[in-house]
PDB file of C-alpha atoms and ligand atoms in Angstrom:
ATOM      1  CA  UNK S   1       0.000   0.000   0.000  1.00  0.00           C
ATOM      2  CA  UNK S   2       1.374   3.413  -0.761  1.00  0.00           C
ATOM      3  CA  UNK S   3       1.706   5.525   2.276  1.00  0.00           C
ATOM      4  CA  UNK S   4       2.555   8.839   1.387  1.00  0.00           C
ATOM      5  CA  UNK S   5       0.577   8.913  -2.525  1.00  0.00           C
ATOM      6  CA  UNK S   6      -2.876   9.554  -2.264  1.00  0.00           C
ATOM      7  CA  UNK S   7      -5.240   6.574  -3.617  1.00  0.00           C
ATOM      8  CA  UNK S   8      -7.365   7.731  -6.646  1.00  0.00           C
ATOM      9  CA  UNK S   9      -9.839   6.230  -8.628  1.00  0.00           C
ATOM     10  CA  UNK S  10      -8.748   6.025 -12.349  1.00  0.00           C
ATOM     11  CA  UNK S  11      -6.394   9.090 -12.543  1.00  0.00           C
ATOM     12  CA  UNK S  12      -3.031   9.480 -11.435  1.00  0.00           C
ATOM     13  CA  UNK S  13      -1.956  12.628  -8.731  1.00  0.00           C
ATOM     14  CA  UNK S  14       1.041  15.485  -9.997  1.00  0.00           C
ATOM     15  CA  UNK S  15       2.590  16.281  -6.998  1.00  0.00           C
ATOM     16  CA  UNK S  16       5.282  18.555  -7.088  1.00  0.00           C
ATOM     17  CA  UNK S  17       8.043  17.909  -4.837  1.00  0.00           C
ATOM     18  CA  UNK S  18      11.003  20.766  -3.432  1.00  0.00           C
ATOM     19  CA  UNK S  19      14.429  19.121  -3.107  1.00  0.00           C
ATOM     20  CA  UNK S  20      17.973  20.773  -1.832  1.00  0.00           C
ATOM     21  CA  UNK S  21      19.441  24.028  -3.081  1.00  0.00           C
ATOM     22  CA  UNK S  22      22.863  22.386  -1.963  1.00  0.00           C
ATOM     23  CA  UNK S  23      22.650  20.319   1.068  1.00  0.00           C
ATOM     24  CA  UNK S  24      21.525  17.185   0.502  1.00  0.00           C
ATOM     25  CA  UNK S  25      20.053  16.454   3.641  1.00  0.00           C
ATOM     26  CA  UNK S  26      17.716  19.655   3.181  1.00  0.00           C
ATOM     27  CA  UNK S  27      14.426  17.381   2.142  1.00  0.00           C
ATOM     28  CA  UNK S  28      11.349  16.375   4.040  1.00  0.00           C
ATOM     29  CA  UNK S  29      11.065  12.912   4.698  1.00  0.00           C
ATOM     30  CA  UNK S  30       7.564  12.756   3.457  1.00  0.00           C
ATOM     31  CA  UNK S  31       9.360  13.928  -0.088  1.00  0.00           C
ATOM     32  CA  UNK S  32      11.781  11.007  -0.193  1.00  0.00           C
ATOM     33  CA  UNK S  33       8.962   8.458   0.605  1.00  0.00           C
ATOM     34  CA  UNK S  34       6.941   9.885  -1.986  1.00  0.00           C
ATOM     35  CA  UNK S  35       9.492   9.854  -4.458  1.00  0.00           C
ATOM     36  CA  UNK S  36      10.131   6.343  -3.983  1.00  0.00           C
ATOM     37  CA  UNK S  37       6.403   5.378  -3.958  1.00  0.00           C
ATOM     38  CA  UNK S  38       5.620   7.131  -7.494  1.00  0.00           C
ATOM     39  CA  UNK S  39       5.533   5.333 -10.887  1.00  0.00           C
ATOM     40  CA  UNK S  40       7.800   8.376 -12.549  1.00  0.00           C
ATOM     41  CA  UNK S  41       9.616  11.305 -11.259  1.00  0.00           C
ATOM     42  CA  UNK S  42       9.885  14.044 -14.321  1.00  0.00           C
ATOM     43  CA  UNK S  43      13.108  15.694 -13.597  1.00  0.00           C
ATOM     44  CA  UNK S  44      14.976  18.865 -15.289  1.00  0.00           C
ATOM     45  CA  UNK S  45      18.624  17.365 -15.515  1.00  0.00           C
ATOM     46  CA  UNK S  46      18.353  13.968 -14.916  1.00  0.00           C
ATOM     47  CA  UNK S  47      22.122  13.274 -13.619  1.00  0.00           C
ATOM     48  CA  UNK S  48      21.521  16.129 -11.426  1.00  0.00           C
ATOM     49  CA  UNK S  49      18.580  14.396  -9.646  1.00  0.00           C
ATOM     50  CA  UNK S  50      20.264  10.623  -9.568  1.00  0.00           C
ATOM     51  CA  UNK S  51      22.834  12.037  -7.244  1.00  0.00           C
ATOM     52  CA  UNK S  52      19.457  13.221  -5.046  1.00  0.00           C
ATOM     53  CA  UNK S  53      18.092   9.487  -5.840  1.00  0.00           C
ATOM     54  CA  UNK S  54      21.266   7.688  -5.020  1.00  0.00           C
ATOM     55  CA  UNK S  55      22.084   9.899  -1.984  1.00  0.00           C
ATOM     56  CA  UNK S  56      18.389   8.459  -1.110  1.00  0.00           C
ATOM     57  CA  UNK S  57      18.248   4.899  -2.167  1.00  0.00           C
ATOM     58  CA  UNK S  58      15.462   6.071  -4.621  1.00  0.00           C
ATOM     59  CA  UNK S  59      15.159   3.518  -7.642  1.00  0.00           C
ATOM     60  CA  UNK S  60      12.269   5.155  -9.533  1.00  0.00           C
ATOM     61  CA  UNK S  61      12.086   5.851 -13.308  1.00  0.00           C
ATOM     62  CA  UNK S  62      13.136   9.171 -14.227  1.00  0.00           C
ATOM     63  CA  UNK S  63      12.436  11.358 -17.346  1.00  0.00           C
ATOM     64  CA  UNK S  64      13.509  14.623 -18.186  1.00  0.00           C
ATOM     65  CA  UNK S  65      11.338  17.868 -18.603  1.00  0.00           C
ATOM     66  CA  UNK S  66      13.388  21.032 -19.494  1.00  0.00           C
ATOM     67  CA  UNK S  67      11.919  24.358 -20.554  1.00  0.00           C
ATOM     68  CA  UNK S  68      12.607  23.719 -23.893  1.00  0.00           C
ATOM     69  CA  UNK S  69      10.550  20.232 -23.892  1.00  0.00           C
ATOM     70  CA  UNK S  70       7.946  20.926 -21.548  1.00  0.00           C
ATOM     71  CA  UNK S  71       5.427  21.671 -24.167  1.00  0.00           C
ATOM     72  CA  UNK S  72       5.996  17.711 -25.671  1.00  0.00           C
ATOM     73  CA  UNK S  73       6.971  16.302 -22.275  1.00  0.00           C
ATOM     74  CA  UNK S  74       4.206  17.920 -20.870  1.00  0.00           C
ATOM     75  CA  UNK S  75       1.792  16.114 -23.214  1.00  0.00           C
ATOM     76  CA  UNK S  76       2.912  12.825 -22.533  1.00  0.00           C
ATOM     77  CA  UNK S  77       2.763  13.140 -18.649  1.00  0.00           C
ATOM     78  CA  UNK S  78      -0.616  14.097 -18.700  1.00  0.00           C
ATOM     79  CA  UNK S  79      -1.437  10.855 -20.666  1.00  0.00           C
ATOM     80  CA  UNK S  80       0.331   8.899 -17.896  1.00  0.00           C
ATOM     81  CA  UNK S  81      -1.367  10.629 -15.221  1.00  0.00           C
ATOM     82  CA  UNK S  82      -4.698   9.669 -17.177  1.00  0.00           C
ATOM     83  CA  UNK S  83      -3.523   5.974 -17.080  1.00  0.00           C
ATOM     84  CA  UNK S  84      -3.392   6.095 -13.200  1.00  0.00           C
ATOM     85  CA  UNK S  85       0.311   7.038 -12.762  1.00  0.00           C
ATOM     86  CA  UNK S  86       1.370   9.068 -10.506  1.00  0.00           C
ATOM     87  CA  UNK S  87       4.377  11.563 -11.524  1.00  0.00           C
ATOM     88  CA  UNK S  88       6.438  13.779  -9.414  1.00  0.00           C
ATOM     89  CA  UNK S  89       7.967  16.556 -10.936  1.00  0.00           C
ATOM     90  CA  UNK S  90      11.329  17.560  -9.493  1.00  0.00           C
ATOM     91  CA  UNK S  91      13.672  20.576 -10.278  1.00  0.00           C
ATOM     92  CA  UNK S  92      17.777  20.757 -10.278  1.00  0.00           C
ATOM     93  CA  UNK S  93      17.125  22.132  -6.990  1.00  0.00           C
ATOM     94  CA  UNK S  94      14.921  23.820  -4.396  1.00  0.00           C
ATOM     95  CA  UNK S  95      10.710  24.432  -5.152  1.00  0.00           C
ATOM     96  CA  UNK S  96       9.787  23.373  -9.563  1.00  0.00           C
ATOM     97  CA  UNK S  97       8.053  26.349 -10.936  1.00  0.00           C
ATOM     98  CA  UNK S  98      10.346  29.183  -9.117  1.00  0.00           C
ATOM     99  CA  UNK S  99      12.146  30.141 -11.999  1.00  0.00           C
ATOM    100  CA  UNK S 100      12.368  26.296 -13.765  1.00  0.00           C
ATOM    101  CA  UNK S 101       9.541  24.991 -15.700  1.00  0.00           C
ATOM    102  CA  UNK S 102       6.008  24.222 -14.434  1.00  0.00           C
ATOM    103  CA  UNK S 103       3.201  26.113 -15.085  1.00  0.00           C
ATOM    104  CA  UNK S 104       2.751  24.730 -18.033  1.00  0.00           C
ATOM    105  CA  UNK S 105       2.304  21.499 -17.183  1.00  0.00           C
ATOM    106  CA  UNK S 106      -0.063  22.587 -13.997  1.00  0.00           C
ATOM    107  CA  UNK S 107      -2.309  24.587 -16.703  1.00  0.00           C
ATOM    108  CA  UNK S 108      -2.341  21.055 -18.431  1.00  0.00           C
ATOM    109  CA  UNK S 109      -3.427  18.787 -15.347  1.00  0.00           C
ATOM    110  CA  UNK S 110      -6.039  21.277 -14.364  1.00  0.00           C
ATOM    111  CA  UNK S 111      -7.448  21.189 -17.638  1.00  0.00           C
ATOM    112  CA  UNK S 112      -7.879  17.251 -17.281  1.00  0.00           C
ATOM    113  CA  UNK S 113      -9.168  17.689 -13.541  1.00  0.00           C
ATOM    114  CA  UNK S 114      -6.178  15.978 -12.000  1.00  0.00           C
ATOM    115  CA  UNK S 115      -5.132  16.345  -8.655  1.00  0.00           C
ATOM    116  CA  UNK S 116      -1.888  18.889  -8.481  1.00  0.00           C
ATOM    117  CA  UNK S 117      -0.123  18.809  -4.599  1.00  0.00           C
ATOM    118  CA  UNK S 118       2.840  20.323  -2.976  1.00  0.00           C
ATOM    119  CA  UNK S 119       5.858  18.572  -0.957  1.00  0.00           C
ATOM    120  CA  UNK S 120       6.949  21.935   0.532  1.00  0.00           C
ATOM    121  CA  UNK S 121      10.706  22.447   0.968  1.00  0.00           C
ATOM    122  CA  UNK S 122      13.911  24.374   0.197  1.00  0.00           C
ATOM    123  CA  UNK S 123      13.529  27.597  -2.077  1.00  0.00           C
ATOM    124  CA  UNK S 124      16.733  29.988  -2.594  1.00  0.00           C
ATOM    125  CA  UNK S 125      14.135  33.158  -2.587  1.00  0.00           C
ATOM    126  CA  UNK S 126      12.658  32.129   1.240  1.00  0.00           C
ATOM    127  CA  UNK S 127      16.051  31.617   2.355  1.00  0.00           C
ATOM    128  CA  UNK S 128      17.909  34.339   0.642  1.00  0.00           C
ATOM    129  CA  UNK S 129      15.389  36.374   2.521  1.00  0.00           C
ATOM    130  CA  UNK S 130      15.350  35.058   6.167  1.00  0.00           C
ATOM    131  CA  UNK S 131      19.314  36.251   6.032  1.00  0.00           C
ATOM    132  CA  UNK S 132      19.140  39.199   4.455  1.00  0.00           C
ATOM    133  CA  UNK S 133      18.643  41.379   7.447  1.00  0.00           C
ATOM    134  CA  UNK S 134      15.616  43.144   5.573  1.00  0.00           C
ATOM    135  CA  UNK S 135      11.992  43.385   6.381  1.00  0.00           C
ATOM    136  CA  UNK S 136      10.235  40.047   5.341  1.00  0.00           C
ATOM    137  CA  UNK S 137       6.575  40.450   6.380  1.00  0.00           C
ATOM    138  CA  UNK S 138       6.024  41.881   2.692  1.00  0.00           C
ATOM    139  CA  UNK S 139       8.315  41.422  -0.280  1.00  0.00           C
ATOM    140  CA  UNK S 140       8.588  40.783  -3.954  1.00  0.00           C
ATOM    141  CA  UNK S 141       9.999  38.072  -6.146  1.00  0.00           C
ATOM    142  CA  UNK S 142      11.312  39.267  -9.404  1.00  0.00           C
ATOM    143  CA  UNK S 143      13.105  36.185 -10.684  1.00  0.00           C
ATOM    144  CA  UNK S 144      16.146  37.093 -13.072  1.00  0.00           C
ATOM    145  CA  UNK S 145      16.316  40.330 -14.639  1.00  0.00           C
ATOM    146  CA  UNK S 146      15.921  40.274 -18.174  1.00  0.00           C
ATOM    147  CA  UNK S 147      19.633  40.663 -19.953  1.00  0.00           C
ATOM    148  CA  UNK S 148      18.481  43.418 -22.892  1.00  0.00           C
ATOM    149  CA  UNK S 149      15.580  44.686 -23.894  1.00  0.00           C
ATOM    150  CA  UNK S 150      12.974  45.815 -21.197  1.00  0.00           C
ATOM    151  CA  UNK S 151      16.446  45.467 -18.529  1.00  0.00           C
ATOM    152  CA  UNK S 152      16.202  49.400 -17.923  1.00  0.00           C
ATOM    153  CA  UNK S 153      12.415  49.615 -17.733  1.00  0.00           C
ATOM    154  CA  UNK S 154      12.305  46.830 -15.618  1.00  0.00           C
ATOM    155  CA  UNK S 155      15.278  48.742 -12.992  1.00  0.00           C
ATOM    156  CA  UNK S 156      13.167  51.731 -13.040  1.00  0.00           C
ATOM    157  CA  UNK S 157       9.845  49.956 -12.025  1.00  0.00           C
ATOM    158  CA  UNK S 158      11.726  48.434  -9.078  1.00  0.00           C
ATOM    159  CA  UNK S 159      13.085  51.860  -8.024  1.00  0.00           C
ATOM    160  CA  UNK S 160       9.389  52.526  -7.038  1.00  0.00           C
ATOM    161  CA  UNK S 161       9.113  49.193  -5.136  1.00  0.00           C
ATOM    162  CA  UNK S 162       8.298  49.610  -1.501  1.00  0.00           C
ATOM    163  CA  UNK S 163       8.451  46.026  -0.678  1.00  0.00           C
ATOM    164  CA  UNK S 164      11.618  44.065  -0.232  1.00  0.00           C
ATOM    165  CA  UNK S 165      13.032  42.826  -3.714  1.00  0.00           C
ATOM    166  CA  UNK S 166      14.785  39.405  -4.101  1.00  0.00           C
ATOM    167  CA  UNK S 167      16.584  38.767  -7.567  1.00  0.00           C
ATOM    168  CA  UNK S 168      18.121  35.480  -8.822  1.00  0.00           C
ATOM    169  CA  UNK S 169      21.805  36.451 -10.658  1.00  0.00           C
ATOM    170  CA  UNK S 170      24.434  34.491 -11.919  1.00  0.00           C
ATOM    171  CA  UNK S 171      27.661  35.337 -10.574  1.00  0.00           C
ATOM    172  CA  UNK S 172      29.081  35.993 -14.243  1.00  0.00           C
ATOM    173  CA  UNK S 173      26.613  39.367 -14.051  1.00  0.00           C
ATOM    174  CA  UNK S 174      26.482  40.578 -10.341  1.00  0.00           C
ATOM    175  CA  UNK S 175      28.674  42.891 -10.619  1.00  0.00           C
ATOM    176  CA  UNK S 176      26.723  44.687 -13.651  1.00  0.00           C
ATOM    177  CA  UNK S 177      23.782  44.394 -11.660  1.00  0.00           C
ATOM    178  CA  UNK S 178      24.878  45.987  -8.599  1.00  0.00           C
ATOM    179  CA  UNK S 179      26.617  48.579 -10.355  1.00  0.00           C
ATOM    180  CA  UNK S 180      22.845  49.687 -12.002  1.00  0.00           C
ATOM    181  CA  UNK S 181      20.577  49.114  -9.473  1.00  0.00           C
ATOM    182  CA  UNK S 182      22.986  51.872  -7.367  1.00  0.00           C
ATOM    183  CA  UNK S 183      22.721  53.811 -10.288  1.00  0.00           C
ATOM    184  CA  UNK S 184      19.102  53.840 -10.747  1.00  0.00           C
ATOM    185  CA  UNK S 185      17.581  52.723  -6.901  1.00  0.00           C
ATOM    186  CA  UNK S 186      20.210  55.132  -4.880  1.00  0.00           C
ATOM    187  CA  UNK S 187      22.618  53.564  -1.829  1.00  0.00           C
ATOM    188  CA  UNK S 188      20.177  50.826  -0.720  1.00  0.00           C
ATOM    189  CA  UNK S 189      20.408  48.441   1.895  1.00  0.00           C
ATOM    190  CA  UNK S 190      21.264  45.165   0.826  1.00  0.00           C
ATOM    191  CA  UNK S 191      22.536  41.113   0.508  1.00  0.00           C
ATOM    192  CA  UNK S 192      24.273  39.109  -1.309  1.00  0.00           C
ATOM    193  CA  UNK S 193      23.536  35.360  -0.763  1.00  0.00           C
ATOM    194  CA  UNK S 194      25.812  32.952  -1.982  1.00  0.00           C
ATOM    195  CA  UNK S 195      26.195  29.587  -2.187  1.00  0.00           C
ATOM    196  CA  UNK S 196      23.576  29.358   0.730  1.00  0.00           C
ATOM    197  CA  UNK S 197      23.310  25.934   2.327  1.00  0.00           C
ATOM    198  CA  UNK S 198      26.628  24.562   0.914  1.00  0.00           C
ATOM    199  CA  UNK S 199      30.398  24.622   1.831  1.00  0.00           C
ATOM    200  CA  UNK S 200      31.138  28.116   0.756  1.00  0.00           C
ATOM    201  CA  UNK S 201      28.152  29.642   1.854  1.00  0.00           C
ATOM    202  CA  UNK S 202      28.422  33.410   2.460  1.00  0.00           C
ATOM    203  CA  UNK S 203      26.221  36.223   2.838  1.00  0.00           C
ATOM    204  CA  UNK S 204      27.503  39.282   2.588  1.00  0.00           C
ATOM    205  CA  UNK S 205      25.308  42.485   3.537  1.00  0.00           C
ATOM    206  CA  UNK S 206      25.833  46.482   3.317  1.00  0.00           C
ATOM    207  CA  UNK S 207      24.703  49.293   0.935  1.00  0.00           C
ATOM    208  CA  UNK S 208      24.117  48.922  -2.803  1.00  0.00           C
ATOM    209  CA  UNK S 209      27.298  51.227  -2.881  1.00  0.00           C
ATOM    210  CA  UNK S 210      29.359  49.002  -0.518  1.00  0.00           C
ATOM    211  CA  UNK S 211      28.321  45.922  -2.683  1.00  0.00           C
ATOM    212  CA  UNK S 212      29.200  46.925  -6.246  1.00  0.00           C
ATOM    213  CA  UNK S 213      32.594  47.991  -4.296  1.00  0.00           C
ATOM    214  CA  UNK S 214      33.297  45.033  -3.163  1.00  0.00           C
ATOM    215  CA  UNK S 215      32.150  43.110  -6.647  1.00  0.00           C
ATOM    216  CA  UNK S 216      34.762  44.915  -8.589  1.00  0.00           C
ATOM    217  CA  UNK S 217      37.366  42.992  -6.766  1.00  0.00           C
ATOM    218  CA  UNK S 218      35.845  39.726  -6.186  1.00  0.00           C
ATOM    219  CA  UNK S 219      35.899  36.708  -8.555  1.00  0.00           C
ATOM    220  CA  UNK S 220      32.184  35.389  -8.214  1.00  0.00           C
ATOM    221  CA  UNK S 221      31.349  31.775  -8.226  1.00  0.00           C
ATOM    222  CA  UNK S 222      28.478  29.774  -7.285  1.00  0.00           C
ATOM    223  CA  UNK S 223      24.788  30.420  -7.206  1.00  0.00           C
ATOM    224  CA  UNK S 224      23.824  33.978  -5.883  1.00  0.00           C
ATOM    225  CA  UNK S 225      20.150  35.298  -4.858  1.00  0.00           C
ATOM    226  CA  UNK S 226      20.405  39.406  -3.969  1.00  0.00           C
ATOM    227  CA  UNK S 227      18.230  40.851  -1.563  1.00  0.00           C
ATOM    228  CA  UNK S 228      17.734  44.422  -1.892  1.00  0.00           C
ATOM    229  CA  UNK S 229      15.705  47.194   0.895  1.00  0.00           C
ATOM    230  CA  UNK S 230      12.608  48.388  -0.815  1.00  0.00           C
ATOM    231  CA  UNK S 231      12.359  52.448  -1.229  1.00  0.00           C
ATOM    232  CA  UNK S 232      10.030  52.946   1.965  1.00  0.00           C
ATOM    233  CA  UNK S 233      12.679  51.104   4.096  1.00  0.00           C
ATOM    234  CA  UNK S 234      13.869  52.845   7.354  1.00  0.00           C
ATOM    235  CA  UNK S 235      16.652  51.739   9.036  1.00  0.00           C
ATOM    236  CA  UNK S 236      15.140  50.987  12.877  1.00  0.00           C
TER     237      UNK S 236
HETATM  238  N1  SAM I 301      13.662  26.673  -8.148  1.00  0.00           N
HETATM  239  C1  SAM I 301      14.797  27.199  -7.455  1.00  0.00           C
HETATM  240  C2  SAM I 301      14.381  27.692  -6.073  1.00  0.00           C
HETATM  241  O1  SAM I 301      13.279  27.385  -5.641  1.00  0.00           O
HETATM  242  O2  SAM I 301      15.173  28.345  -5.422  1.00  0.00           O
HETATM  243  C3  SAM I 301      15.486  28.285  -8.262  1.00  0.00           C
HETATM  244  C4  SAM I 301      15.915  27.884  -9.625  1.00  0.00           C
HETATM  245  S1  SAM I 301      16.689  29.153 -10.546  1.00  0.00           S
HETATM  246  C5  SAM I 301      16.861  28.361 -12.104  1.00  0.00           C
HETATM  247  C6  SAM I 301      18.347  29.071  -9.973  1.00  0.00           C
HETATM  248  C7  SAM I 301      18.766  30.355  -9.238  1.00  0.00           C
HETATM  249  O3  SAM I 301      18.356  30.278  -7.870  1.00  0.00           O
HETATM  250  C8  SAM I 301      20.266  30.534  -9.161  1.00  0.00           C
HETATM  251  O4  SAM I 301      20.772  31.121 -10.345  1.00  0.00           O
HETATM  252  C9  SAM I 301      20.411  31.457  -7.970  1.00  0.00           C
HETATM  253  O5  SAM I 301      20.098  32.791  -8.324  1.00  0.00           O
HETATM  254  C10 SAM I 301      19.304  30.907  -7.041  1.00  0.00           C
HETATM  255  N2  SAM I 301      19.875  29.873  -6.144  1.00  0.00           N
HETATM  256  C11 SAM I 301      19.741  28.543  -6.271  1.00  0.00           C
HETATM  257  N3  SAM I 301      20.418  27.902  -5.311  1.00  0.00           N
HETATM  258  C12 SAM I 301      20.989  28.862  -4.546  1.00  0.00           C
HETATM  259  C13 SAM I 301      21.832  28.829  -3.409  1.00  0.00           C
HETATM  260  N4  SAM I 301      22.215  27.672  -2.872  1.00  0.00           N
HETATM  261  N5  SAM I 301      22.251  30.010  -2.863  1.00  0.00           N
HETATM  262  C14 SAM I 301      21.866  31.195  -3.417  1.00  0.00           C
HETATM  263  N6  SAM I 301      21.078  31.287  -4.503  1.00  0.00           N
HETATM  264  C15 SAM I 301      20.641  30.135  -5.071  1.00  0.00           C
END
């Protein structure tokens, strides 16, 4: 008997299961039952997610769902949930849908009136936050910037932001980006979270100002979420 999937019917259940931004040992236990009970787990880089299966003892099927796929991958998981499978989808790390593919396929399984549920867990943006040092009770996600067109417009909007503002950036560009949001949103408060939850984890918190400073003469690796002070912030 399956303990952890729910029993339906006729039609498989989507759930959509949050796994480690880094540590491996960041995942609920409910999660790794459930991924073990499931007939497929739709993954976005497969080799990324054995290491999560192996770490696990997890020997279920796994097939791959990228952005680029997830119109024709979406398709054909939505025919075996409407066989009576049930699929978890899995991202390279922390909560599907957050910036990696999903919404597609949600929209889809709606549409055929199967059941969608969450195995809460890790997400960069929550955590990012919670060390920031900045007001949390209200705050925006913005996802990455966009590299060209509608970059500028999209700095200006944020300048108006009251809320606190969390941005996924890739260390090859944070020191672009904190160079124009001082430009545009003034001497902030803000953080830099790196590499949260693995060995060379660091946060590293000041002014906007401070921040680009400090990103000329660093060599950025890793994975990086910024957390910036919205414009009605008052230092308490
Ligand atoms: N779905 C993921 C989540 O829930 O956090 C985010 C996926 S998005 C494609 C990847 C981006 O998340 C990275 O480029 C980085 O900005 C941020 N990120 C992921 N892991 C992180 C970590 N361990 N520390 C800081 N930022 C991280």
């Amino acid at each position: 008997m399956k303990v952890n999937a729910i029993e339906t019917d006729s039609k498989g259940v989507l759930y959509i299961v949050s796994t480690p931004i880094g540590n491996l040992e960041d995942i609920t236990r409910r999660s790794v039952e459930l991924l073990k009970e499931v007939d497929l787990i739709a993954a976005e880089d497969t080799r990324r997610t054995r290491i999560l299966l192996n770490h696990y003892d997890i020997s279920t099927r796994l097939s791959s769902f990228h952005s680029y796929n997830q119109e024709k991958k979406g398709g054909r998981f939505i025919e075996t949930l409407n066989e009576g499978k049930d699929l978890a989808l899995v991202s390279d790390a922390g909560t599907p849908g957050i910036s990696d593919p999903l919404y597609h396929l949600v929209q889809l399984a709606l549409a055929e009136e199967i059941i969608v549920q969450a195995l809460p867990g890790p997400s960069a943006v929550l955590a990012a936050l919670t060390v920031s040092g900045l007001p949390m009770d209200r705050f925006v996600f913005e996802g990455f910037l966009p590299l060209k067109k509608k970059r500028q417009t999209r700095i200006k909007e944020l300048a108006e932001e009251k809320r606190t503002i969390v941005i996924y950036e890739s260390p090859h560009r944070i020191q672009k980006t904190l160079r124009e949001l001082h430009e545009v949103l003034g001497n902030r408060k803000a953080a830099v979270a790196r590499e949260l939850t693995k060995m060379y984890e660091e946060v590293i918190r000041g002014t906007l100002q401070d921040l680009a400073a400090t990103a000329e003469k660093k060599k950025w690796k890793g994975e990086i979420t910024l957390v910036i002070a919205g414009s009605s912030f008052k230092e308490s």
